[in-house]
Short mmCIF file of C-alpha atoms in Angstrom, two decimals:
data_model
loop_
_atom_site.label_atom_id
_atom_site.label_comp_id
_atom_site.label_asym_id
_atom_site.label_seq_id
_atom_site.Cartn_x
_atom_site.Cartn_y
_atom_site.Cartn_z
CA MET A 1 -22.72 14.81 1.61
CA SER A 2 -21.62 15.32 5.21
CA ARG A 3 -24.20 12.87 6.58
CA HIS A 4 -22.33 9.95 4.98
CA ALA A 5 -18.84 11.01 6.09
CA LEU A 6 -17.00 9.40 8.99
CA ASP A 7 -16.91 10.95 12.42
CA ALA A 8 -13.54 12.26 13.58
CA SER A 9 -13.68 9.70 16.41
CA HIS A 10 -12.94 6.94 13.88
CA TYR A 11 -9.52 8.53 13.35
CA THR A 12 -8.66 8.41 17.06
CA SER A 13 -10.38 5.28 18.41
CA GLN A 14 -8.51 2.12 19.36
CA GLU A 15 -11.77 0.20 18.96
CA THR A 16 -12.04 1.42 15.36
CA LEU A 17 -8.46 0.33 14.65
CA SER A 18 -9.28 -3.11 16.06
CA ARG A 19 -12.23 -3.35 13.67
CA GLU A 20 -9.98 -2.30 10.77
CA ARG A 21 -7.47 -5.02 11.66
CA ALA A 22 -10.25 -7.61 11.70
CA HIS A 23 -12.54 -6.50 8.86
CA LEU A 24 -10.28 -4.47 6.57
CA PHE A 25 -6.61 -5.49 6.73
CA GLY A 26 -7.60 -8.92 7.99
CA ALA A 27 -9.98 -9.51 5.08
CA LEU A 28 -8.68 -7.63 2.03
CA TRP A 29 -5.66 -8.13 -0.20
CA THR A 30 -2.87 -5.81 0.94
CA PHE A 31 0.22 -4.74 -1.02
CA VAL A 32 3.49 -5.87 0.59
CA GLY A 33 6.30 -5.42 -1.96
CA PHE A 34 7.68 -6.10 -5.43
CA THR A 35 8.76 -9.34 -7.09
CA SER A 36 12.13 -7.72 -7.84
CA MET A 37 12.82 -7.71 -4.08
CA VAL A 38 12.85 -11.53 -4.05
CA ARG A 39 14.44 -12.46 -7.37
CA GLU A 40 16.77 -15.19 -6.07
CA ARG A 41 16.17 -18.30 -4.00
CA ASN A 42 16.25 -17.58 -0.23
CA GLN A 43 16.04 -13.82 -0.88
CA PHE A 44 13.50 -12.30 1.53
CA PHE A 45 12.04 -9.16 3.00
CA THR A 46 10.12 -8.61 6.23
CA ARG A 47 7.67 -5.95 7.34
CA LYS A 48 4.50 -5.44 9.34
CA VAL A 49 1.00 -5.10 7.94
CA ALA A 50 -1.38 -3.43 10.40
CA GLY A 51 0.83 -4.67 13.24
CA VAL A 52 1.28 -8.25 11.96
CA PRO A 53 4.90 -9.31 11.23
CA ILE A 54 5.20 -11.01 7.85
CA LEU A 55 7.97 -12.68 5.89
CA VAL A 56 8.04 -12.84 2.09
CA GLN A 57 10.70 -15.20 0.74
CA ARG A 58 11.51 -16.92 -2.52
CA THR A 59 11.83 -20.64 -1.88
CA GLU A 60 12.38 -23.51 -4.31
CA ALA A 61 8.58 -23.50 -4.76
CA GLY A 62 8.39 -19.79 -5.68
CA ILE A 63 7.52 -16.65 -3.76
CA ARG A 64 5.80 -17.46 -0.47
CA ALA A 65 4.49 -15.38 2.45
CA PHE A 66 4.32 -16.38 6.12
CA ILE A 67 3.70 -14.88 9.53
CA ASN A 68 7.26 -14.13 10.65
CA GLU A 69 7.10 -16.23 13.82
CA CYS A 70 8.63 -19.59 14.66
CA PRO A 71 5.94 -21.91 16.10
CA HIS A 72 8.35 -22.91 18.89
CA ARG A 73 8.85 -19.74 20.98
CA LEU A 74 7.45 -17.19 18.48
CA SER A 75 10.85 -15.77 17.56
CA PRO A 76 11.10 -14.06 14.14
CA ILE A 77 12.45 -16.43 11.49
CA GLN A 78 14.15 -13.58 9.63
CA THR A 79 15.31 -10.67 11.77
CA GLU A 80 16.56 -8.26 9.09
CA SER A 81 14.34 -6.09 6.88
CA ALA A 82 15.80 -7.79 3.78
CA GLY A 83 18.47 -10.33 2.99
CA LYS A 84 19.23 -13.79 1.69
CA ARG A 85 19.29 -16.83 3.98
CA PRO A 86 17.31 -20.07 4.49
CA MET A 87 14.28 -20.09 6.77
CA VAL A 88 16.06 -21.07 9.96
CA CYS A 89 14.99 -19.64 13.32
CA PRO A 90 17.98 -17.87 14.93
CA TYR A 91 16.77 -18.75 18.45
CA HIS A 92 16.99 -22.57 18.41
CA ALA A 93 17.81 -23.25 14.73
CA TRP A 94 14.54 -24.94 13.79
CA SER A 95 14.46 -25.01 9.98
CA PHE A 96 11.54 -24.85 7.58
CA GLY A 97 10.92 -25.87 3.99
CA ALA A 98 9.51 -24.29 0.86
CA GLU A 99 5.89 -24.27 2.07
CA GLY A 100 6.72 -23.54 5.71
CA GLU A 101 6.84 -27.20 6.78
CA LEU A 102 9.25 -28.26 9.54
CA ARG A 103 12.50 -29.69 8.16
CA GLY A 104 14.74 -30.05 11.17
CA ILE A 105 15.08 -29.60 14.94
CA PRO A 106 18.61 -29.70 16.38
CA ASN A 107 18.77 -31.78 19.57
CA HIS A 108 15.29 -33.07 18.77
CA GLY A 109 15.52 -35.60 21.61
CA LEU A 110 15.19 -32.76 24.12
CA TYR A 111 11.62 -32.06 22.99
CA GLN A 112 10.14 -35.54 22.88
CA PHE A 113 7.60 -34.58 20.20
CA SER A 114 5.59 -37.47 18.82
CA ALA A 115 5.52 -38.08 15.07
CA ALA A 116 1.99 -36.70 14.95
CA GLU A 117 3.07 -33.53 16.80
CA ARG A 118 6.04 -32.98 14.49
CA GLU A 119 3.79 -33.36 11.47
CA LYS A 120 1.72 -30.37 12.61
CA ILE A 121 4.65 -28.02 13.23
CA CYS A 122 4.88 -25.41 10.46
CA LEU A 123 4.99 -21.70 9.77
CA LYS A 124 1.66 -19.99 9.28
CA LYS A 125 1.41 -19.54 5.52
CA LEU A 126 -0.42 -16.58 4.02
CA HIS A 127 -2.24 -16.37 0.70
CA LEU A 128 -0.15 -14.44 -1.81
CA GLU A 129 -0.97 -13.09 -5.27
CA GLU A 130 1.37 -11.64 -7.89
CA VAL A 131 -0.12 -8.86 -10.03
CA GLY A 132 2.64 -8.14 -12.50
CA GLN A 133 5.50 -7.06 -10.23
CA LEU A 134 3.21 -6.18 -7.31
CA LEU A 135 2.80 -8.63 -4.41
CA PHE A 136 -0.38 -8.82 -2.31
CA VAL A 137 -1.07 -10.93 0.79
CA ASN A 138 -4.31 -11.86 2.51
CA PHE A 139 -4.63 -13.00 6.14
CA ALA A 140 -8.03 -14.66 5.76
CA GLN A 141 -8.26 -18.44 5.84
CA SER A 142 -10.51 -18.35 2.76
CA PRO A 143 -9.78 -14.99 1.09
CA ILE A 144 -12.02 -13.21 -1.34
CA ALA A 145 -11.10 -13.49 -5.01
CA LEU A 146 -8.68 -10.82 -6.16
CA ASN A 147 -11.14 -9.70 -8.86
CA GLU A 148 -13.76 -9.13 -6.18
CA GLN A 149 -11.54 -6.46 -4.65
CA PHE A 150 -10.27 -5.06 -7.96
CA THR A 151 -11.93 -5.07 -11.37
CA ASP A 152 -10.33 -7.17 -14.10
CA GLU A 153 -9.62 -3.93 -15.94
CA PHE A 154 -7.80 -2.46 -12.95
CA ILE A 155 -5.79 -5.67 -12.44
CA GLY A 156 -4.83 -5.46 -16.11
CA GLN A 157 -3.69 -1.86 -15.64
CA LEU A 158 -1.51 -2.82 -12.66
CA GLN A 159 0.01 -5.70 -14.63
CA ASP A 160 0.74 -3.40 -17.56
CA VAL A 161 2.24 -0.49 -15.65
CA SER A 162 4.24 -2.71 -13.29
CA SER A 163 5.90 -4.37 -16.28
CA HIS A 164 7.70 -1.03 -16.77
CA LEU A 165 9.20 -0.90 -13.25
CA ASP A 166 12.95 -1.12 -12.94
CA SER A 167 14.53 -3.54 -10.47
CA GLN A 168 16.75 -0.85 -8.88
CA ILE A 169 14.58 0.46 -6.04
CA ILE A 170 15.08 3.01 -3.29
CA TYR A 171 12.96 2.67 -0.15
CA SER A 172 12.28 4.60 3.03
CA CYS A 173 9.91 4.23 5.96
CA HIS A 174 9.18 6.87 8.56
CA GLN A 175 6.45 7.37 11.14
CA VAL A 176 3.94 10.20 11.02
CA ARG A 177 1.58 11.26 13.80
CA TYR A 178 -1.81 10.96 12.13
CA ASN A 179 -4.35 8.31 11.19
CA TRP A 180 -3.61 6.35 8.02
CA LYS A 181 -7.01 7.17 6.45
CA LEU A 182 -6.17 10.88 6.34
CA ASN A 183 -3.34 10.19 3.92
CA MET A 184 -5.41 8.05 1.55
CA GLU A 185 -8.01 10.82 1.43
CA ASN A 186 -5.36 13.50 0.94
CA VAL A 187 -3.79 11.89 -2.15
CA LYS A 188 -7.21 11.63 -3.80
CA ASP A 189 -7.56 15.40 -3.49
CA TYR A 190 -5.68 17.29 -6.21
CA ASN A 191 -7.35 20.51 -5.04
CA HIS A 192 -4.99 20.86 -2.06
CA VAL A 193 -1.91 21.01 -4.31
CA PRO A 194 -1.81 24.78 -5.06
CA PHE A 195 -2.29 25.64 -1.39
CA ILE A 196 0.01 23.11 0.30
CA HIS A 197 2.63 22.57 -2.44
CA PRO A 198 2.90 25.95 -4.25
CA GLN A 199 6.69 25.69 -4.72
CA THR A 200 7.20 21.92 -4.95
CA PHE A 201 4.37 20.13 -6.77
CA MET A 202 2.24 22.93 -8.23
CA PRO A 203 4.87 24.33 -10.64
CA ALA A 204 4.75 21.03 -12.56
CA MET A 205 0.95 20.96 -12.84
CA ASN A 206 -0.67 22.17 -16.02
CA GLN A 207 -3.43 24.02 -14.15
CA MET A 208 -5.45 24.05 -10.97
CA VAL A 209 -8.37 21.65 -10.68
CA LYS A 210 -11.43 23.64 -11.78
CA GLU A 211 -14.09 21.01 -12.29
CA ILE A 212 -15.34 17.75 -10.84
CA PRO A 213 -13.13 14.99 -12.26
CA VAL A 214 -14.78 12.10 -14.06
CA VAL A 215 -13.31 8.78 -12.90
CA GLY A 216 -14.16 5.39 -14.37
CA ASP A 217 -16.60 4.39 -17.08
CA ASP A 218 -19.69 5.56 -15.26
CA GLY A 219 -18.23 8.93 -14.30
CA ALA A 220 -18.48 10.95 -11.12
CA SER A 221 -22.26 11.33 -11.55
CA GLU A 222 -22.75 7.61 -10.85
CA VAL A 223 -20.74 7.95 -7.65
CA ILE A 224 -22.91 10.87 -6.60
CA ARG A 225 -26.08 8.87 -7.36
CA LEU A 226 -24.90 6.08 -5.06
CA ILE A 227 -24.13 8.58 -2.33
CA SER A 228 -27.51 10.28 -2.71
CA ALA A 229 -29.18 6.88 -2.26
CA ALA A 230 -26.87 6.10 0.69
CA GLU A 231 -25.93 2.83 -1.01
CA SER A 232 -22.75 1.00 -0.08
CA PRO A 233 -20.69 0.90 -3.29
CA GLU A 234 -19.07 -2.23 -4.69
CA LEU A 235 -15.65 -2.93 -3.20
CA ASP A 236 -13.99 -2.99 -6.62
CA SER A 237 -15.07 0.62 -7.28
CA LEU A 238 -12.79 1.91 -4.48
CA SER A 239 -9.64 1.20 -6.51
CA TYR A 240 -9.28 3.17 -9.73
CA SER A 241 -6.85 5.08 -11.91
CA THR A 242 -6.73 8.73 -12.84
CA LYS A 243 -4.28 11.23 -14.27
CA ALA A 244 -3.59 14.95 -14.27
CA LEU A 245 -1.78 16.81 -17.03
CA ILE A 246 1.57 18.34 -16.15
CA LYS A 247 3.68 20.86 -18.02
CA PRO A 248 5.75 19.38 -20.87
CA TYR A 249 9.39 18.79 -20.00
CA GLU A 250 11.95 16.04 -20.47
CA ASN A 251 13.99 14.40 -17.73
CA TRP A 252 17.62 13.75 -18.68
CA PHE A 253 17.32 10.06 -17.80
CA ALA A 254 14.15 9.38 -19.82
CA PRO A 255 16.03 8.27 -22.99
CA LEU A 256 17.82 5.65 -20.88
CA CYS A 257 14.53 3.96 -19.90
CA GLU A 258 11.63 2.10 -21.47
CA LYS A 259 8.94 4.64 -20.59
CA TYR A 260 5.34 3.91 -19.71
CA GLY A 261 2.90 5.81 -21.93
CA SER A 262 3.63 8.94 -23.92
CA GLU A 263 1.68 11.69 -22.14
CA HIS A 264 2.94 14.54 -20.03
CA ALA A 265 0.85 13.36 -17.09
CA TYR A 266 0.90 12.48 -13.43
CA TYR A 267 -0.67 9.03 -13.26
CA ASN A 268 -2.33 7.59 -10.14
CA TRP A 269 -3.54 4.07 -9.35
CA PHE A 270 -5.39 4.22 -6.04
CA ILE A 271 -5.24 0.73 -4.54
CA TYR A 272 -7.73 0.37 -1.71
CA PRO A 273 -7.30 0.31 1.22
CA ASN A 274 -3.98 2.14 1.70
CA VAL A 275 -1.80 2.50 -1.42
CA ASN A 276 -1.13 5.37 -3.79
CA PHE A 277 0.85 4.09 -6.78
CA CYS A 278 1.84 6.79 -9.24
CA SER A 279 4.11 7.78 -12.07
CA VAL A 280 5.51 11.09 -13.29
CA LYS A 281 5.43 11.10 -17.09
CA GLY A 282 5.96 7.33 -17.14
CA ASP A 283 9.71 7.67 -16.63
CA HIS A 284 9.76 7.22 -12.88
CA PHE A 285 7.38 5.74 -10.32
CA LEU A 286 6.58 5.90 -6.65
CA LEU A 287 4.42 3.77 -4.42
CA GLN A 288 3.24 5.11 -1.06
CA GLN A 289 1.61 2.92 1.56
CA TYR A 290 0.08 4.13 4.82
CA ASP A 291 0.20 1.35 7.41
CA PRO A 292 -1.50 1.85 10.81
CA VAL A 293 0.62 1.50 13.96
CA SER A 294 -1.94 3.02 16.32
CA PRO A 295 -4.99 5.28 15.78
CA GLY A 296 -2.75 8.35 15.63
CA VAL A 297 0.50 6.89 14.26
CA THR A 298 1.19 5.59 10.75
CA ASP A 299 4.19 3.94 9.12
CA TYR A 300 4.73 5.79 5.84
CA HIS A 301 6.33 3.41 3.34
CA LEU A 302 7.79 4.86 0.16
CA TRP A 303 9.31 2.97 -2.75
CA MET A 304 10.70 4.73 -5.85
CA MET A 305 12.19 3.49 -9.12
CA THR A 306 12.63 4.58 -12.71
CA ALA A 307 11.10 2.90 -15.72
CA THR A 308 13.06 -0.17 -16.83
CA ARG A 309 16.63 0.72 -17.75
CA LYS A 310 17.55 -0.07 -21.35
CA ASP A 311 20.98 -1.16 -20.12
CA VAL A 312 21.16 -2.87 -16.72
CA ARG A 313 24.73 -1.56 -16.32
CA THR A 314 23.30 1.95 -15.93
CA ASP A 315 23.56 2.86 -12.25
CA PHE A 316 20.78 5.15 -11.01
CA THR A 317 21.81 5.16 -7.32
CA ALA A 318 22.48 8.90 -7.23
CA LEU A 319 19.39 9.70 -9.32
CA LEU A 320 17.10 7.68 -7.03
CA ALA A 321 18.54 9.41 -3.97
CA THR A 322 17.72 12.78 -5.58
CA LEU A 323 14.20 11.67 -6.55
CA ILE A 324 13.34 10.39 -3.08
CA ARG A 325 14.64 13.57 -1.44
CA GLY A 326 12.30 15.58 -3.66
CA GLU A 327 9.34 13.33 -2.87
CA ARG A 328 10.07 13.41 0.87
CA LYS A 329 9.99 17.22 0.67
CA VAL A 330 6.44 17.10 -0.77
CA ILE A 331 5.43 14.50 1.83
CA ALA A 332 6.77 16.73 4.62
CA GLU A 333 4.44 19.53 3.48
CA ASP A 334 1.45 17.19 3.68
CA THR A 335 2.62 15.87 7.04
CA VAL A 336 2.46 19.32 8.65
CA VAL A 337 -1.19 19.66 7.63
CA LEU A 338 -2.28 16.12 8.51
CA GLU A 339 -0.54 16.06 11.89
CA ARG A 340 -2.21 19.36 12.70
CA LEU A 341 -5.56 17.86 11.72
CA GLN A 342 -5.02 14.78 13.90
CA ASP A 343 -3.90 16.87 16.86
CA GLY A 344 -7.13 18.88 16.77
CA PHE A 345 -9.56 15.93 16.79
CA GLY A 346 -11.65 15.53 19.93
CA GLU A 347 -15.15 15.16 21.29
CA HIS A 348 -15.91 18.65 19.98
CA SER A 349 -15.21 17.55 16.38
CA ARG A 350 -18.10 17.15 13.97
CA ARG A 351 -18.20 14.99 10.85
CA PHE A 352 -16.12 15.96 7.87
CA MET A 353 -17.85 18.11 5.27
CA HIS A 354 -17.51 17.05 1.63
CA GLY A 355 -18.69 18.54 -1.63
CA GLU A 356 -19.20 16.82 -4.97
CA TYR A 357 -15.50 17.08 -5.75
CA GLU A 358 -14.81 14.68 -2.85
CA ALA A 359 -17.43 12.17 -4.00
CA HIS A 360 -14.93 9.33 -4.20
CA ILE A 361 -13.81 9.97 -0.63
CA VAL A 362 -17.42 9.86 0.54
CA GLN A 363 -17.95 6.67 -1.48
CA GLN A 364 -15.00 5.19 0.40
CA HIS A 365 -16.59 6.28 3.70
CA LEU A 366 -19.90 4.65 2.77
CA TRP A 367 -18.28 1.29 2.08
CA TYR A 368 -16.22 1.57 5.27
CA ARG A 369 -19.26 2.37 7.42
CA THR A 370 -21.04 -0.74 6.15
CA HIS A 371 -18.24 -3.30 5.98
CA VAL A 372 -15.81 -2.18 8.69
CA LEU A 373 -18.03 -0.49 11.26
CA GLY A 374 -21.02 -2.75 10.59
CA GLU A 375 -23.50 0.10 10.13
CA ARG A 376 -26.50 -0.09 7.84
CA PRO A 377 -26.61 2.51 5.04
#
């Protein structure tokens, strides 16, 4: 399957990153946060998506997303990562309404804008979709339908599982020195767990992976058929769910929550292009997102929460701090390997080699080669 894999150069090239920003992050729906982060009017959060500053804020019209730039002198409207305040630019106090329209300009006589010019002044509004508690934005002027990127079944799964997420969230973001694609490929590979995480993750697993996993209704064999024919897969096939059995045990906090499911399993929902959403036994959840800063630098976003608390007075602050420390320890083990990989890439590097076990990674590469790089299968 090596002939369909990406060249290492696409993990180091600025030109490739520019194509990703135009044809991947600029065209697809991208996860940005949770509805629980903007529960009250004027509550907001800010972040960057593939280098673009965005603002998500609850206005009197609902949850809205904008490019976080004032049209006047391009100052950020909101300067903190999260908070609660009206959409007023801190530079010259221009204020904006529920849909990003201009509401007021102090000392407006200084500008001498005509009525027609004032009418056109507004924030750049982004398309936003709510999938349960998950928020997605799209930068395109006329975005693709959400169910073109994700199957209706997968959207239903995300709505169902996200209904179990608690509103008390812990979050961290740190930079790693490798290309974002390496991380998305790594989390789809359970086979690295016994070798990279023998003391952290592996003790919880029921067994090592010993066979090719079947994913989706058509199974892995259908993926391999597509690869053998060098066909670009459908976009909605790149996002899917899977699970791995873990050893039976009970967390002390599980009885305090409304759990998702009843299996002793590690659940994954791979959300293309750059999200790994997962749950351990349905009693706590984590969402990882790998956002490109440069070809060799990635912002690693991590959100964690328990399943919905039965009593909102229960305070899980200390528990969440413990959970995120444990997850960051596992992430640090992956980081050593992936940074070493990135550091070794060069003109001498050949294409990656994949076997049938990595069929879904190769499928991802095939779609990427066609729709991001513009190559013919």
